[in-house]
Coordinates of C-alpha atoms in Angstrom, one line a residue:
X56 CA 158.0 -67.5 -82.4
X57 CA 158.0 -69.3 -79.6
X58 CA 157.2 -73.3 -79.9
X59 CA 155.3 -75.2 -78.3
X60 CA 157.4 -76.3 -75.4
X61 CA 157.3 -80.4 -75.0
X62 CA 155.2 -82.2 -72.6
X63 CA 156.9 -82.7 -69.0
X64 CA 156.3 -86.4 -69.5
X65 CA 157.3 -86.9 -72.9
X66 CA 161.0 -85.3 -71.4
X67 CA 161.1 -88.1 -69.5
X68 CA 160.1 -90.6 -72.9
X69 CA 162.7 -88.9 -74.6
X70 CA 165.2 -89.6 -72.1
X71 CA 163.7 -93.2 -71.0
X72 CA 164.3 -94.4 -74.6
X73 CA 167.6 -93.1 -75.3
X74 CA 169.0 -94.9 -71.4
X75 CA 171.1 -97.4 -74.1
X76 CA 172.2 -95.0 -76.1
X77 CA 176.4 -94.9 -74.5
X78 CA 177.4 -93.6 -77.6
X79 CA 175.1 -90.4 -78.0
X80 CA 175.6 -89.2 -74.7
X81 CA 179.2 -88.4 -75.8
X82 CA 177.7 -85.6 -78.4
X83 CA 176.1 -84.3 -75.1
X84 CA 179.7 -83.2 -73.7
X85 CA 179.3 -79.5 -73.4
X86 CA 177.2 -76.4 -73.9
X87 CA 172.5 -76.7 -72.9
X88 CA 172.9 -80.2 -73.4
X89 CA 176.5 -81.1 -70.7
X90 CA 173.0 -80.8 -67.8
X91 CA 172.2 -85.0 -69.8
X92 CA 175.5 -86.3 -70.5
X93 CA 174.2 -88.5 -66.9
X94 CA 171.2 -88.9 -67.4
X95 CA 171.6 -90.9 -70.7
X96 CA 174.5 -93.5 -70.1
X97 CA 172.6 -93.9 -66.0
X98 CA 171.1 -97.4 -65.0
X99 CA 167.1 -96.7 -65.5
X100 CA 166.2 -97.0 -61.4
X101 CA 169.5 -94.3 -60.9
X102 CA 167.6 -92.5 -63.5
X103 CA 164.9 -90.7 -61.4
X104 CA 168.3 -88.7 -59.4
X105 CA 168.5 -86.8 -62.5
X106 CA 164.7 -85.5 -63.2
X107 CA 165.6 -82.2 -61.9
X108 CA 167.2 -81.1 -64.8
X109 CA 164.6 -82.1 -67.3
X110 CA 162.4 -80.5 -65.0
X111 CA 164.2 -77.3 -65.1
X112 CA 164.4 -77.2 -69.4
X113 CA 161.5 -78.0 -68.8
X114 CA 160.4 -75.0 -66.8
X115 CA 162.6 -72.6 -68.8
X116 CA 160.3 -73.8 -72.4
X117 CA 157.3 -73.6 -70.7
X118 CA 157.9 -70.1 -68.7
X119 CA 159.3 -69.0 -73.1
X120 CA 156.1 -70.4 -73.9
X121 CA 154.5 -68.1 -71.6
X122 CA 155.8 -65.5 -73.2
X123 CA 153.5 -65.3 -76.1
X124 CA 150.8 -65.0 -73.0
X125 CA 147.5 -62.5 -73.8
X126 CA 147.6 -61.3 -70.7
X127 CA 150.4 -58.7 -70.4
X128 CA 150.6 -59.3 -66.7
X129 CA 151.8 -63.4 -67.6
X130 CA 154.3 -62.4 -70.0
X131 CA 155.7 -59.5 -67.6
X132 CA 156.1 -61.8 -65.3
X133 CA 157.2 -64.4 -67.3
X134 CA 160.3 -62.1 -68.2
X135 CA 160.5 -61.9 -64.2
X136 CA 160.6 -65.6 -63.9
X137 CA 163.4 -65.8 -67.2
X138 CA 166.0 -64.0 -65.8
X139 CA 167.0 -67.3 -63.4
X140 CA 168.2 -68.4 -67.3
X141 CA 168.7 -65.8 -68.8
X142 CA 172.9 -66.2 -68.1
X143 CA 173.0 -70.1 -69.7
X144 CA 170.3 -69.6 -71.8
X145 CA 171.3 -67.9 -75.5
X146 CA 167.5 -68.7 -75.9
X147 CA 166.1 -66.6 -73.2
X148 CA 169.0 -63.8 -74.0
X149 CA 166.6 -63.3 -77.0
X150 CA 163.8 -64.0 -76.4
X151 CA 163.9 -61.2 -73.3
X152 CA 166.1 -58.7 -75.9
X153 CA 163.1 -59.2 -79.0
X154 CA 160.7 -58.4 -76.3
X155 CA 162.5 -55.5 -74.6
X156 CA 163.2 -54.3 -78.2
X157 CA 159.6 -54.7 -78.9
X158 CA 157.2 -50.7 -79.3
X159 CA 154.1 -52.9 -80.0
X160 CA 154.0 -54.6 -75.9
X161 CA 153.3 -53.6 -73.0
X162 CA 155.8 -51.2 -71.3
X163 CA 155.4 -53.7 -68.1
X164 CA 156.9 -56.4 -70.4
X165 CA 159.3 -54.7 -71.9
X166 CA 160.2 -53.5 -67.5
X167 CA 160.3 -56.8 -66.5
X168 CA 162.2 -58.0 -69.7
X169 CA 165.3 -55.5 -69.7
X170 CA 166.0 -56.0 -65.7
X171 CA 166.4 -59.3 -66.3
X172 CA 168.7 -58.8 -68.9
X173 CA 171.0 -57.4 -66.3
X174 CA 172.1 -60.4 -66.0
X175 CA 174.0 -61.2 -69.0
X176 CA 175.3 -56.9 -70.4
X177 CA 178.2 -58.1 -70.6
X178 CA 177.1 -59.8 -73.4
X179 CA 178.4 -56.7 -76.7
X180 CA 175.5 -57.6 -78.4
X181 CA 172.7 -56.9 -75.7
X182 CA 175.0 -53.6 -74.2
X183 CA 174.0 -51.9 -77.3
X184 CA 170.2 -52.5 -77.6
X185 CA 169.7 -51.2 -73.2
X186 CA 172.3 -48.7 -74.2
X187 CA 169.9 -47.9 -77.2
X188 CA 166.7 -47.9 -75.4
X189 CA 168.7 -46.2 -72.4
X190 CA 170.3 -43.3 -74.6
X191 CA 166.6 -42.7 -77.4
X192 CA 164.2 -39.6 -76.7
X193 CA 161.3 -41.0 -78.4
X194 CA 161.8 -44.6 -75.3
X195 CA 158.9 -43.8 -72.4
X196 CA 161.3 -42.0 -69.4
X197 CA 160.3 -45.2 -67.6
X198 CA 162.2 -47.7 -69.4
X199 CA 165.0 -45.5 -70.3
X200 CA 165.3 -45.2 -66.4
X201 CA 165.1 -48.8 -66.4
X202 CA 168.3 -49.7 -69.0
X203 CA 170.0 -47.6 -67.9
X204 CA 169.4 -49.1 -63.9
X205 CA 170.5 -52.0 -65.4
X206 CA 173.6 -52.0 -66.8
X207 CA 175.2 -51.3 -62.9
X208 CA 177.0 -54.5 -63.4
X209 CA 178.5 -53.5 -66.0
X210 CA 179.1 -49.9 -65.8
X211 CA 182.8 -50.2 -64.3
X212 CA 184.2 -52.6 -66.9
X213 CA 182.9 -51.0 -69.9
X214 CA 183.8 -47.7 -70.7
X215 CA 180.6 -47.1 -73.3
X216 CA 178.5 -47.8 -70.6
X217 CA 180.7 -45.4 -68.3
X218 CA 180.9 -42.8 -71.3
X219 CA 176.7 -42.5 -71.4
X220 CA 176.1 -42.9 -67.7
X221 CA 178.2 -39.9 -67.3
X222 CA 176.9 -38.1 -70.3
X223 CA 172.8 -38.9 -69.3
X224 CA 174.3 -36.8 -65.7
X225 CA 175.7 -34.1 -67.5
X226 CA 172.9 -32.8 -69.2
X227 CA 170.3 -30.0 -68.0
X228 CA 168.8 -31.0 -71.6
X229 CA 167.4 -35.1 -69.5
X230 CA 164.6 -35.6 -68.2
X231 CA 165.2 -35.4 -64.7
X232 CA 164.2 -39.2 -63.8
X233 CA 166.8 -40.8 -67.1
X234 CA 169.5 -38.1 -64.9
X235 CA 168.7 -39.9 -61.4
X236 CA 169.8 -43.0 -63.2
X237 CA 172.4 -42.0 -64.9
X238 CA 173.3 -41.4 -61.2
X239 CA 171.9 -44.2 -59.3
X240 CA 174.0 -46.8 -61.6
X241 CA 177.2 -44.7 -62.0
X242 CA 176.3 -45.5 -57.5
X243 CA 178.9 -49.5 -59.5
X244 CA 181.6 -46.8 -60.6
X245 CA 182.2 -44.7 -57.8
X246 CA 186.1 -45.9 -57.6
X247 CA 186.4 -44.3 -61.0
X248 CA 188.1 -40.8 -60.9
X249 CA 185.4 -39.6 -63.7
X250 CA 182.6 -41.4 -62.3
X251 CA 182.7 -40.1 -59.1
X252 CA 183.5 -36.7 -59.7
X253 CA 180.6 -36.4 -62.2
X254 CA 178.6 -37.8 -59.1
X255 CA 180.6 -34.6 -57.0
X256 CA 179.3 -32.3 -59.4
X257 CA 176.5 -33.3 -59.3
X258 CA 175.7 -32.5 -55.3
X259 CA 175.9 -28.8 -56.8
X260 CA 173.8 -26.4 -55.2
X261 CA 172.7 -26.0 -59.1
X262 CA 171.2 -28.4 -59.2
X263 CA 167.4 -30.4 -58.6
X264 CA 167.3 -31.9 -55.1
X265 CA 166.2 -34.7 -56.6
X266 CA 169.3 -35.9 -58.4
X267 CA 171.1 -34.4 -55.3
X268 CA 169.8 -37.1 -53.6
X269 CA 170.1 -39.3 -55.6
X270 CA 174.0 -38.5 -56.1
X271 CA 174.7 -39.0 -52.5
X272 CA 173.2 -42.4 -52.0
X273 CA 175.5 -43.0 -54.9
X274 CA 179.0 -42.0 -53.5
X275 CA 178.0 -44.1 -49.8
X276 CA 181.0 -46.3 -51.2
X277 CA 182.9 -43.8 -51.7
X278 CA 183.4 -42.4 -48.5
X279 CA 187.0 -42.7 -47.3
X280 CA 187.6 -40.2 -50.4
X281 CA 188.8 -37.1 -49.0
X282 CA 187.7 -35.4 -51.8
X283 CA 183.6 -37.4 -51.0
X284 CA 184.4 -37.2 -47.3
X285 CA 184.3 -33.2 -47.1
X286 CA 181.5 -32.5 -49.9
X287 CA 179.5 -35.4 -47.7
X288 CA 180.6 -33.8 -44.5
X289 CA 179.8 -29.8 -45.5
X290 CA 176.2 -30.3 -46.5
X291 CA 175.7 -33.3 -43.6
X292 CA 176.5 -30.1 -41.0
X293 CA 174.4 -27.1 -43.2
X294 CA 171.0 -26.6 -41.2
X295 CA 170.0 -24.3 -44.6
X296 CA 170.1 -27.0 -46.7
X297 CA 167.2 -29.1 -48.4
X298 CA 166.4 -31.5 -45.9
X299 CA 166.2 -33.7 -48.3
X300 CA 169.8 -33.8 -49.8
X301 CA 170.3 -33.2 -46.0
X302 CA 168.5 -36.4 -44.5
X303 CA 171.3 -38.4 -47.7
X304 CA 174.6 -36.7 -46.5
X305 CA 174.0 -37.9 -42.5
X306 CA 172.8 -41.1 -43.4
X307 CA 176.3 -41.4 -46.0
X308 CA 178.2 -40.7 -42.4
X309 CA 177.6 -44.4 -41.5
X310 CA 180.3 -45.5 -42.9
X311 CA 182.5 -42.7 -41.5
X312 CA 181.3 -42.8 -38.1
X313 CA 184.2 -44.3 -36.3
X314 CA 185.8 -40.5 -36.7
X315 CA 185.6 -38.9 -33.7
X316 CA 184.8 -35.3 -35.2
X317 CA 182.1 -37.0 -37.4
X318 CA 180.8 -39.4 -34.0
X319 CA 180.4 -36.2 -31.8
X320 CA 178.4 -34.3 -34.1
X321 CA 176.0 -37.8 -35.6
X322 CA 175.5 -37.9 -31.4
X323 CA 174.1 -34.0 -31.3
X324 CA 172.1 -33.9 -33.7
X325 CA 170.0 -37.1 -33.0
X326 CA 169.8 -34.8 -29.3
X327 CA 169.4 -31.3 -30.6
X328 CA 169.3 -30.5 -35.0
X329 CA 165.8 -28.4 -34.9
X330 CA 164.8 -31.1 -37.8
X331 CA 163.3 -34.8 -36.1
X332 CA 163.8 -35.9 -40.0
X333 CA 167.0 -34.7 -39.1
X334 CA 167.7 -36.7 -35.9
X335 CA 166.2 -39.8 -36.8
X336 CA 169.0 -39.1 -40.6
X337 CA 171.6 -39.6 -37.5
X338 CA 170.5 -41.9 -34.7
X339 CA 170.8 -44.2 -37.9
X340 CA 174.1 -43.5 -39.2
X341 CA 175.9 -44.0 -35.6
X342 CA 174.1 -48.0 -36.3
X343 CA 177.4 -50.2 -35.9
X344 CA 176.4 -51.3 -39.1
X345 CA 174.9 -51.5 -42.3
X346 CA 171.0 -52.6 -41.3
X347 CA 169.1 -54.4 -43.4
X348 CA 167.3 -50.8 -44.5
X349 CA 170.2 -49.1 -45.5
X350 CA 171.2 -51.6 -48.2
X351 CA 167.9 -50.6 -49.2
X352 CA 168.6 -47.4 -49.8
X353 CA 172.0 -47.0 -50.4
X354 CA 170.7 -49.8 -53.6
X355 CA 173.8 -51.8 -52.6
X356 CA 174.5 -54.9 -53.8
X357 CA 175.4 -57.0 -50.8
X358 CA 174.5 -56.9 -47.6
X359 CA 176.0 -59.2 -44.5
X360 CA 177.9 -61.5 -46.4
X361 CA 174.1 -62.5 -48.9
X362 CA 173.7 -60.6 -52.7
X363 CA 170.6 -59.2 -52.9
X364 CA 169.6 -57.6 -56.7
X365 CA 169.0 -53.8 -56.4
X366 CA 166.9 -54.0 -59.7
X367 CA 164.3 -56.1 -57.5
X368 CA 162.2 -52.5 -55.7
X369 CA 163.2 -50.4 -59.1

């Protein structure tokens, strides 16, 4: 049960009453209360400079309190906003875990809670809980998708996560949406030989078109690999290939557009291909750098030195 948070003014008053308690301040040298150590030993006239730290804790409390609001949209937004605190507050992490696993909670609230937990997925309990949701056939497909995607930050670090994603991708019995989510997430582990091969297998013509597109997009960062380059290159040049898969393959060529043969192909395709969708893709692939549009298309985590949350629009 979440307690009603102390008001901001009460928190300030509490600090004011303990300003001169130097001995007490020594107890707050680490952990969640580290930000208060300087406040408690500061002269009253300089206390105002520390108020943002107090306000931060007050905001965290307020958001935790709003997780119990009667309006689902408010709870969902609170879960999303708590992402800021999930790495520094076990209270927040645990509250989001509760919401994510509560089958009586509204799906939109659970979804935002799962997405916020992505930043704490390196913690064993959080990773295990997200994996449990992702792998459960009794959970809604939408939640399973976002659970798999929320493991992107740890897939290259955790064997259990990598194995679960590769298995989900390769199981034809899984819903297509879940397999696509697994392919989406493996973009973050493409440097691993087994993950790269799993994505290449998902590109085969025997697989559903939507899965093949997702696999192609997730191989974008591995275009310097011989096996990936050749596979994508073949698809891009195949006029009989599915439009959606071929478009993704042509866009992937952006990363190697300084190769003479690739550049010549893109220039020729941009001018004369019979499919205008493919012509537009070729023009985009001739750009000298990755645009913000394509950074989003390939769900990259960085663009021009700036971090991007790949889950933002998921």
